[in-house]
Short mmCIF file of C-alpha atoms in Angstrom, two decimals:
data_model
loop_
_atom_site.label_atom_id
_atom_site.label_comp_id
_atom_site.label_asym_id
_atom_site.label_seq_id
_atom_site.Cartn_x
_atom_site.Cartn_y
_atom_site.Cartn_z
CA MET A 1 -7.96 20.26 22.15
CA HIS A 2 -7.02 16.41 21.35
CA ARG A 3 -5.21 14.70 24.32
CA ILE A 4 -2.91 12.31 23.17
CA VAL A 5 -0.70 9.56 26.01
CA ILE A 6 2.37 8.19 24.62
CA SER A 7 3.03 4.88 26.54
CA ASP A 8 5.90 3.63 25.03
CA GLU A 9 9.03 5.40 23.35
CA LEU A 10 8.76 7.27 19.99
CA GLU A 11 11.00 9.54 18.18
CA ALA A 12 10.96 13.02 18.95
CA SER A 13 9.92 14.04 15.70
CA GLY A 14 6.54 12.32 16.03
CA VAL A 15 5.81 13.82 19.25
CA GLU A 16 6.80 17.08 18.03
CA ARG A 17 4.38 16.97 14.69
CA LEU A 18 1.65 16.22 17.24
CA ARG A 19 2.09 19.16 19.65
CA GLN A 20 2.43 21.43 16.26
CA ALA A 21 -0.95 20.16 15.32
CA GLY A 22 -2.18 21.55 18.57
CA ALA A 23 -2.56 18.48 20.86
CA GLU A 24 -1.63 18.22 24.13
CA VAL A 25 0.98 15.51 24.25
CA ILE A 26 1.92 12.97 27.77
CA GLU A 27 4.56 10.86 27.37
CA LEU A 28 4.77 8.32 30.30
CA GLU A 29 7.72 7.52 31.88
CA ASP A 30 5.74 4.50 33.66
CA ARG A 31 3.59 2.74 31.53
CA LYS A 32 2.37 1.24 34.76
CA GLN A 33 0.54 4.86 35.20
CA LEU A 34 -1.44 4.31 32.13
CA PRO A 35 -4.90 2.77 33.75
CA ASP A 36 -4.93 5.30 35.93
CA VAL A 37 -4.52 8.18 33.40
CA ILE A 38 -6.10 6.66 30.14
CA PRO A 39 -9.50 8.16 30.80
CA ASP A 40 -8.36 11.51 30.58
CA PHE A 41 -7.27 11.00 26.86
CA ASP A 42 -8.74 10.75 23.66
CA ALA A 43 -5.95 8.98 21.75
CA LEU A 44 -3.36 6.21 22.85
CA ILE A 45 0.09 5.70 21.04
CA VAL A 46 2.07 2.41 21.80
CA ARG A 47 4.83 0.33 20.46
CA SER A 48 5.04 -3.28 21.29
CA SER A 49 5.46 -3.24 25.03
CA THR A 50 2.38 -1.56 26.33
CA GLN A 51 -0.48 -4.27 26.30
CA VAL A 52 -3.57 -2.45 25.19
CA THR A 53 -6.20 -5.06 26.97
CA ALA A 54 -9.83 -4.93 26.99
CA ASP A 55 -9.81 -3.45 30.39
CA LEU A 56 -7.34 -0.68 29.49
CA LEU A 57 -9.86 0.21 26.60
CA GLU A 58 -12.95 0.03 29.12
CA ARG A 59 -11.33 2.28 31.14
CA GLY A 60 -10.45 5.06 28.13
CA LYS A 61 -13.80 6.55 28.79
CA ARG A 62 -12.71 9.54 26.15
CA LEU A 63 -10.67 7.10 24.11
CA LYS A 64 -11.55 7.48 20.29
CA VAL A 65 -8.41 6.18 18.63
CA VAL A 66 -5.35 3.67 19.53
CA GLY A 67 -2.35 4.24 17.43
CA ARG A 68 0.29 1.54 17.35
CA ALA A 69 3.66 2.85 16.07
CA GLY A 70 4.52 -0.45 14.02
CA ILE A 71 2.53 -3.00 11.79
CA GLY A 72 1.52 -5.77 13.99
CA VAL A 73 -1.56 -4.76 16.52
CA ASP A 74 -0.74 -8.23 18.39
CA ASN A 75 -1.01 -6.27 21.73
CA VAL A 76 -3.98 -4.13 21.25
CA ASP A 77 -7.34 -6.07 21.73
CA VAL A 78 -9.06 -5.24 18.33
CA ALA A 79 -12.30 -6.83 19.25
CA LYS A 80 -12.83 -4.97 22.20
CA ALA A 81 -11.74 -1.47 20.34
CA THR A 82 -14.27 -2.60 17.51
CA GLU A 83 -16.98 -3.07 20.27
CA LEU A 84 -16.02 0.48 21.87
CA GLY A 85 -16.07 2.10 18.89
CA ILE A 86 -12.22 2.98 19.48
CA LEU A 87 -10.27 2.92 15.89
CA VAL A 88 -7.15 0.91 15.89
CA VAL A 89 -4.58 2.84 13.61
CA ASN A 90 -0.80 1.79 12.42
CA ALA A 91 2.33 2.36 10.16
CA PRO A 92 1.78 -0.46 7.95
CA THR A 93 4.76 0.75 5.36
CA ALA A 94 7.04 2.41 7.61
CA ASN A 95 9.52 -0.52 8.49
CA LEU A 96 9.24 -2.19 5.19
CA LEU A 97 12.68 -1.93 3.78
CA SER A 98 14.18 -2.04 7.13
CA ALA A 99 12.51 -5.47 8.18
CA THR A 100 13.40 -6.60 3.88
CA GLU A 101 17.14 -6.14 4.55
CA HIS A 102 17.52 -7.95 8.24
CA THR A 103 15.79 -10.93 6.73
CA PHE A 104 18.83 -10.78 4.49
CA ALA A 105 21.43 -10.12 7.07
CA LEU A 106 20.34 -13.13 8.84
CA LEU A 107 19.99 -15.20 5.81
CA LEU A 108 23.28 -14.31 5.46
CA ALA A 109 24.84 -14.30 8.37
CA LEU A 110 23.77 -18.32 8.55
CA ALA A 111 24.98 -19.28 5.43
CA ARG A 112 28.31 -17.91 5.85
CA SER A 113 28.70 -18.62 10.02
CA VAL A 114 29.29 -14.86 9.96
CA PRO A 115 28.63 -14.67 14.27
CA ALA A 116 30.38 -17.90 15.35
CA ALA A 117 33.27 -16.72 12.84
CA ASP A 118 33.54 -13.19 14.43
CA ALA A 119 33.37 -14.37 17.75
CA LEU A 120 36.25 -16.91 17.34
CA LEU A 121 38.45 -14.27 15.28
CA LYS A 122 37.88 -11.99 18.63
CA LYS A 123 39.16 -14.76 20.69
CA GLU A 124 42.34 -14.19 18.57
CA LYS A 125 41.83 -17.78 17.17
CA TRP A 126 42.26 -18.41 13.46
CA ASP A 127 40.20 -21.14 11.91
CA ARG A 128 39.04 -21.18 8.29
CA LYS A 129 38.60 -24.69 8.24
CA SER A 130 35.59 -24.59 10.48
CA PHE A 131 33.65 -22.08 8.54
CA VAL A 132 32.39 -23.94 5.23
CA GLY A 133 29.36 -22.18 4.23
CA GLN A 134 27.15 -22.36 1.38
CA GLU A 135 26.42 -19.85 -1.57
CA LEU A 136 22.73 -18.37 -2.12
CA TYR A 137 23.16 -18.22 -5.63
CA GLY A 138 20.96 -21.29 -7.59
CA LYS A 139 19.19 -22.22 -3.82
CA THR A 140 15.37 -21.89 -3.65
CA LEU A 141 14.09 -19.74 -1.05
CA GLY A 142 10.26 -20.31 0.11
CA ILE A 143 8.04 -17.21 1.41
CA VAL A 144 5.64 -17.81 3.80
CA GLY A 145 3.53 -14.30 3.30
CA LEU A 146 3.59 -12.58 0.10
CA GLY A 147 2.92 -9.42 1.38
CA GLN A 148 4.76 -5.85 1.06
CA ILE A 149 7.99 -7.35 3.02
CA GLY A 150 7.60 -10.74 1.10
CA THR A 151 7.44 -9.34 -2.22
CA ARG A 152 10.29 -7.30 -1.42
CA VAL A 153 12.21 -9.96 -0.14
CA THR A 154 11.43 -11.49 -3.54
CA ALA A 155 13.05 -8.78 -5.53
CA ARG A 156 16.17 -8.99 -3.39
CA ALA A 157 16.43 -13.15 -3.77
CA LYS A 158 16.32 -12.74 -7.34
CA ALA A 159 19.28 -10.26 -7.36
CA PHE A 160 20.86 -13.00 -6.01
CA GLU A 161 19.79 -15.47 -8.56
CA MET A 162 17.84 -17.31 -6.10
CA LYS A 163 14.58 -19.21 -7.19
CA VAL A 164 11.51 -18.22 -5.28
CA ILE A 165 8.60 -19.84 -4.25
CA ALA A 166 5.70 -18.82 -2.23
CA TYR A 167 2.96 -19.86 0.12
CA ASP A 168 0.12 -17.31 0.46
CA PRO A 169 -3.60 -18.35 0.67
CA PHE A 170 -4.52 -14.77 0.00
CA LEU A 171 -2.88 -14.06 -3.14
CA ASP A 172 -3.88 -15.17 -6.30
CA ALA A 173 -1.92 -16.80 -8.87
CA ALA A 174 -2.05 -13.94 -11.27
CA ALA A 175 -0.64 -11.69 -8.74
CA ALA A 176 2.24 -13.98 -7.95
CA LYS A 177 2.75 -14.40 -11.75
CA ARG A 178 3.54 -10.91 -12.20
CA ILE A 179 6.42 -11.06 -9.72
CA ASP A 180 7.88 -14.41 -11.06
CA VAL A 181 6.81 -16.27 -8.11
CA GLU A 182 5.73 -19.79 -8.28
CA LEU A 183 2.51 -20.23 -5.65
CA MET A 184 1.88 -23.48 -3.94
CA SER A 185 0.51 -24.92 -0.75
CA LEU A 186 2.62 -24.73 2.48
CA ASP A 187 3.16 -28.51 2.22
CA ASP A 188 4.43 -28.81 -1.35
CA LEU A 189 6.80 -25.93 -0.30
CA LEU A 190 8.46 -27.21 2.09
CA PRO A 191 10.67 -30.15 1.10
CA LEU A 192 11.46 -28.11 -2.14
CA ALA A 193 12.94 -24.89 0.25
CA ASP A 194 16.87 -24.65 0.76
CA ALA A 195 15.93 -21.62 3.24
CA ILE A 196 11.91 -20.65 3.89
CA THR A 197 11.23 -17.25 5.64
CA PHE A 198 8.33 -15.84 7.16
CA HIS A 199 6.41 -13.02 6.51
CA THR A 200 3.09 -13.75 7.99
CA PRO A 201 0.97 -11.74 10.99
CA LEU A 202 0.54 -14.12 13.96
CA THR A 203 -3.21 -15.16 13.94
CA ALA A 204 -5.11 -18.27 15.06
CA GLU A 205 -4.41 -19.79 11.90
CA THR A 206 -0.82 -18.61 11.69
CA ARG A 207 0.11 -19.91 15.39
CA ASN A 208 2.64 -22.48 15.00
CA LEU A 209 2.31 -22.89 11.47
CA LEU A 210 5.71 -24.49 11.26
CA ASP A 211 5.07 -27.17 13.79
CA ALA A 212 7.21 -30.74 14.33
CA PRO A 213 5.04 -32.64 11.34
CA ARG A 214 5.89 -29.73 9.03
CA ILE A 215 9.26 -29.41 9.89
CA ALA A 216 9.82 -32.84 9.08
CA LYS A 217 8.92 -32.17 5.49
CA LEU A 218 11.70 -29.78 5.44
CA LYS A 219 14.25 -30.26 3.15
CA ARG A 220 16.96 -31.86 5.43
CA GLY A 221 19.79 -28.78 6.16
CA ALA A 222 17.09 -26.02 5.21
CA LEU A 223 17.44 -22.80 6.92
CA VAL A 224 14.99 -21.22 8.56
CA ILE A 225 14.28 -17.29 9.18
CA ASN A 226 11.81 -15.60 10.83
CA CYS A 227 11.75 -11.43 10.80
CA GLY A 228 7.77 -11.63 10.75
CA ARG A 229 6.00 -12.38 14.13
CA GLY A 230 6.91 -14.58 17.11
CA GLY A 231 5.00 -17.56 17.57
CA VAL A 232 4.48 -19.03 13.88
CA ILE A 233 7.10 -21.48 14.33
CA ASP A 234 6.83 -24.04 16.94
CA GLU A 235 10.13 -23.01 19.08
CA ALA A 236 10.57 -26.54 21.05
CA ALA A 237 9.97 -28.26 17.56
CA LEU A 238 12.33 -25.96 15.76
CA LEU A 239 15.05 -26.69 18.94
CA ALA A 240 14.51 -30.43 18.87
CA ALA A 241 14.95 -30.09 14.73
CA LEU A 242 18.39 -28.20 14.97
CA GLU A 243 19.96 -30.93 17.60
CA SER A 244 18.95 -33.67 15.26
CA GLY A 245 20.21 -31.84 12.15
CA GLN A 246 16.96 -31.66 10.08
CA VAL A 247 17.13 -27.77 10.22
CA GLY A 248 20.57 -26.78 9.22
CA GLY A 249 20.19 -23.33 11.34
CA ALA A 250 18.02 -20.64 12.35
CA GLY A 251 18.18 -16.95 12.00
CA LEU A 252 15.41 -15.30 14.59
CA ASP A 253 14.53 -11.64 15.11
CA VAL A 254 11.09 -12.61 16.58
CA PHE A 255 10.07 -15.05 19.51
CA ALA A 256 6.62 -16.33 20.99
CA GLU A 257 7.76 -14.59 24.07
CA GLU A 258 9.76 -11.45 24.38
CA PRO A 259 12.05 -11.37 25.99
CA PRO A 260 11.81 -15.19 26.31
CA LYS A 261 11.92 -17.04 29.47
CA SER A 262 14.15 -19.89 28.10
CA TRP A 263 17.34 -19.06 26.08
CA ASP A 264 18.09 -22.95 25.06
CA LEU A 265 16.89 -22.01 20.98
CA ILE A 266 18.87 -18.71 21.12
CA ARG A 267 22.17 -20.38 22.42
CA HIS A 268 21.90 -23.26 19.88
CA PRO A 269 25.32 -22.73 18.02
CA ARG A 270 23.43 -23.02 14.90
CA VAL A 271 20.95 -19.76 15.95
CA VAL A 272 21.81 -16.59 14.79
CA ALA A 273 19.35 -14.54 17.03
CA THR A 274 18.89 -10.75 17.17
CA PRO A 275 16.23 -8.89 20.03
CA HIS A 276 13.51 -7.90 17.34
CA ILE A 277 15.31 -5.07 15.83
CA GLY A 278 13.69 -5.94 12.54
CA ALA A 279 12.77 -1.96 12.45
CA GLN A 280 15.18 -0.52 14.46
CA THR A 281 16.94 1.41 11.90
CA ARG A 282 17.32 5.26 12.17
CA GLU A 283 15.36 5.46 9.11
CA ALA A 284 12.53 3.18 9.67
CA GLN A 285 11.89 5.07 13.22
CA GLU A 286 11.63 8.19 11.91
CA ARG A 287 9.52 6.74 9.49
CA ILE A 288 7.14 5.17 11.84
CA ALA A 289 7.17 8.18 14.07
CA ALA A 290 6.04 10.58 11.26
CA GLN A 291 3.53 7.97 10.18
CA ILE A 292 1.68 7.08 13.53
CA SER A 293 1.68 10.97 14.39
CA GLU A 294 -0.22 11.27 10.96
CA MET A 295 -2.45 8.61 11.18
CA VAL A 296 -3.66 9.45 15.00
CA LEU A 297 -4.10 13.26 14.18
CA ALA A 298 -6.27 12.43 10.98
CA ALA A 299 -8.55 9.87 12.80
CA LEU A 300 -9.20 12.61 15.50
CA ASP A 301 -10.27 14.43 13.05
CA GLY A 302 -12.45 12.28 11.59
CA SER A 303 -10.75 11.49 8.14
CA LEU A 304 -10.76 7.87 6.74
CA GLN A 305 -7.61 8.45 4.93
CA ILE A 306 -5.88 6.09 7.56
CA ALA A 307 -4.70 2.80 7.97
CA ALA A 308 -7.17 1.49 9.94
CA VAL A 309 -7.23 -1.93 11.22
CA ASN A 310 -10.63 -2.32 12.22
CA LEU A 311 -12.85 -0.08 9.98
CA PRO A 312 -15.21 -2.49 8.46
CA PHE A 313 -14.34 -1.50 4.68
CA ARG A 314 -10.98 -0.51 3.27
CA PRO A 315 -11.16 3.32 2.39
CA ALA A 316 -11.37 3.98 -1.18
CA GLY A 317 -9.39 7.08 -1.41
CA GLY A 318 -10.15 10.87 -1.04
CA ARG A 319 -12.98 10.48 -3.81
CA SER A 320 -14.81 8.69 -1.27
CA GLU A 321 -15.55 11.53 1.38
CA PRO A 322 -18.02 13.14 -0.50
CA PHE A 323 -19.96 10.20 -0.96
CA LEU A 324 -19.61 9.11 2.77
CA LEU A 325 -20.94 12.86 3.93
CA LEU A 326 -23.74 12.17 1.46
CA ALA A 327 -24.60 8.95 3.02
CA GLU A 328 -24.53 10.29 6.36
CA LEU A 329 -26.54 13.16 6.12
CA LEU A 330 -29.18 11.36 4.22
CA GLY A 331 -28.97 8.90 7.07
CA ARG A 332 -29.67 11.44 9.73
CA LEU A 333 -32.41 13.15 7.78
CA ALA A 334 -34.86 9.71 7.20
CA SER A 335 -33.65 9.12 11.13
CA SER A 336 -35.14 12.82 11.81
CA LEU A 337 -38.43 11.68 10.28
CA HIS A 338 -38.81 8.14 11.30
CA ARG A 339 -38.99 8.84 14.85
CA ASP A 340 -40.60 5.62 15.66
CA ARG A 341 -38.67 2.30 16.59
CA LEU A 342 -36.22 1.27 13.81
CA ARG A 343 -36.64 -2.46 12.55
CA ALA A 344 -34.64 -2.12 9.08
CA LEU A 345 -32.83 -0.04 6.97
CA GLN A 346 -32.40 -0.17 3.18
CA ILE A 347 -29.57 1.69 1.37
CA ASP A 348 -30.26 1.82 -2.45
CA LEU A 349 -26.97 2.51 -5.05
CA TRP A 350 -27.30 3.59 -8.30
CA GLY A 351 -24.21 4.22 -10.40
CA ILE A 352 -21.80 3.86 -7.32
CA ASP A 353 -18.71 1.87 -7.77
CA ASP A 354 -18.24 -1.66 -6.35
CA ASP A 355 -15.48 -0.63 -3.85
CA MET A 356 -17.57 2.32 -2.15
CA VAL A 357 -20.66 0.20 -2.00
CA LYS A 358 -19.43 -1.20 1.78
CA PRO A 359 -18.31 2.33 3.04
CA ILE A 360 -21.49 4.22 1.90
CA THR A 361 -23.80 1.45 3.35
CA VAL A 362 -21.91 2.17 6.81
CA ALA A 363 -21.92 5.59 6.49
CA ALA A 364 -25.86 5.62 5.82
CA VAL A 365 -25.94 3.08 9.20
CA LYS A 366 -23.89 5.72 11.06
CA GLY A 367 -26.28 8.14 10.05
CA ALA A 368 -29.33 6.78 11.05
CA LEU A 369 -28.16 5.62 14.51
CA VAL A 370 -26.95 8.70 15.76
CA PRO A 371 -29.64 10.77 16.35
CA PHE A 372 -30.82 7.92 18.30
CA MET A 373 -27.86 6.77 20.39
CA GLY A 374 -25.20 9.86 20.38
CA GLU A 375 -21.91 9.85 19.36
CA ILE A 376 -21.09 6.59 20.68
CA VAL A 377 -21.87 5.42 16.80
CA ASN A 378 -19.25 5.75 14.41
CA PHE A 379 -17.47 3.99 11.48
CA VAL A 380 -16.25 1.12 13.28
CA ASN A 381 -19.12 -0.02 15.18
CA ALA A 382 -22.33 1.20 13.42
CA GLU A 383 -22.97 -2.12 11.44
CA LYS A 384 -22.35 -4.03 14.78
CA ILE A 385 -24.58 -1.63 17.10
CA ALA A 386 -27.18 -2.04 14.51
CA SER A 387 -26.92 -6.03 14.55
CA ASP A 388 -27.05 -6.08 18.02
CA ARG A 389 -30.29 -4.08 17.97
CA GLY A 390 -32.00 -6.35 15.57
CA ILE A 391 -31.88 -3.96 13.02
CA GLU A 392 -31.83 -5.24 9.38
CA VAL A 393 -29.37 -3.62 6.76
CA VAL A 394 -30.15 -4.34 2.96
CA ARG A 395 -28.51 -2.90 0.41
CA ALA A 396 -29.43 -2.97 -3.21
CA VAL A 397 -27.15 -1.87 -6.18
CA HIS A 398 -28.49 -0.74 -9.37
CA PRO A 399 -27.45 0.71 -12.80
CA ARG A 400 -27.09 4.29 -13.09
CA HIS A 401 -30.07 6.27 -12.85
CA GLY A 402 -31.43 8.23 -15.66
CA ASP A 403 -31.49 11.46 -14.22
CA TYR A 404 -28.57 11.61 -11.90
CA PRO A 405 -24.69 10.04 -12.33
CA TYR A 406 -24.66 8.72 -8.82
CA LEU A 407 -28.16 8.55 -6.20
CA ILE A 408 -27.85 7.25 -3.02
CA GLY A 409 -31.44 6.12 -1.48
CA VAL A 410 -31.96 5.49 2.35
CA THR A 411 -35.61 4.02 3.43
CA LEU A 412 -36.01 3.32 7.32
CA LYS A 413 -38.77 1.14 8.34
CA GLY A 414 -40.44 0.21 11.78
CA ASP A 415 -43.48 -0.29 13.21
CA GLY A 416 -45.41 -0.33 9.90
CA ARG A 417 -44.24 2.75 8.78
CA GLU A 418 -41.66 3.64 6.18
CA HIS A 419 -39.54 6.92 5.57
CA GLU A 420 -37.44 7.08 2.32
CA VAL A 421 -34.86 9.91 1.48
CA ALA A 422 -32.66 10.20 -1.70
CA GLY A 423 -29.62 12.40 -2.83
CA THR A 424 -27.00 13.01 -5.18
CA LEU A 425 -23.64 14.97 -5.55
CA SER A 426 -23.71 18.45 -7.27
CA GLY A 427 -20.97 18.95 -9.78
CA SER A 428 -18.69 20.57 -6.82
CA ASN A 429 -19.39 17.52 -4.82
CA GLU A 430 -21.77 19.06 -2.57
CA PRO A 431 -24.53 16.91 -1.16
CA ARG A 432 -28.07 17.37 -2.51
CA VAL A 433 -31.53 16.13 -1.21
CA VAL A 434 -33.39 15.17 -4.43
CA ASP A 435 -36.31 12.90 -3.01
CA ILE A 436 -38.60 12.67 0.13
CA HIS A 437 -40.91 10.12 0.19
CA GLY A 438 -41.37 10.03 -3.61
CA PHE A 439 -41.43 14.00 -3.99
CA ARG A 440 -39.06 15.19 -6.13
CA LEU A 441 -36.71 18.62 -4.85
CA GLU A 442 -33.40 20.06 -4.37
CA PHE A 443 -31.93 21.40 -1.42
CA ARG A 444 -28.43 21.02 0.25
CA PRO A 445 -28.85 19.65 3.88
CA GLN A 446 -26.96 21.29 6.33
CA GLY A 447 -24.81 19.90 9.80
CA ARG A 448 -23.74 16.36 10.46
#
């Protein structure tokens, strides 16, 4: 039975799904208890409040999976999790629509001074002249980060008949053209945008991406929206720009520190601020709970059809699983034959699609190392373990083999000896070993 601990609040439907699957689930009332209880659990589910530090991960002696109920994993030490072979999964699509809509809620609230007008009217003061807003029609929206949320923001901006320009260093021009967006550098985008919105993760490269020098390049009076991640905007520079009028207003749902220690930016009269509620809709919370429960259960069961943050390859769908099983079995078979110090591992692939080359390589490395090192080796850390031990991993891709539509060869080298095995898939996608040390044969390998 899998044991799962939840340290932040999760919708009841997600908790029930875990229990229906036979897992033992503990919901902590006080997350301060987590370091003491984590050694007894196979999986941990968090939201944004729990900090999954290196120390906490090291305490998790049984820990196999960390599930982040949401998109960002800023509060998870992913590098340490990878080192320890702990899979990190999230719910990457659950709150896309909610975050998209909240972006426009803030943009419209800023453009029409909705919060200030509402607050004054509640004081029984009727003042129309103080609230001359601006239309979105015909304005230029600059989008930083044209991922799934940025793309959805684009579609809605076009419904308002706005022009959309974007900065995304990882998107090619052809992809941008398909959604009718002009792609440009950030420095070129800034002076053209009447409003700019951020939908990018927080990384070393994006921290304070909008700093004082870049704010100075903005069109004077531009609106700044951030429903993405706190920290991508230099908040002190933004406050100074609001005071000077360089920035006409800011709509902020996320902050560098949450809750903030300084409230000066939030109190500014031209700021509309919300407490990180972009995903706080009933629909999004239900989707997040459903997705993360399914992801954690699938990860615990060994499936790779998951939204994994730290797998060294992108899952290629259900069609890849028979190939991964075959590669792992071949690695184990070669390892059982070798029994010497392993210095190099070569994987030869015939007729294999490009998107499956990396997963198959990792599976073969995992299979070769497990007999020597046990179950601490998994898809997350296999290549790192090999590298740390000075094992050279080489892969070669060949055209289709004359005798087989697909063929995988695994060769282990060390102490002057080599052991080579090769296998393919039968018509029913069952693994078959067809070559050992150059001898042609055929049998179905057993075990994992």
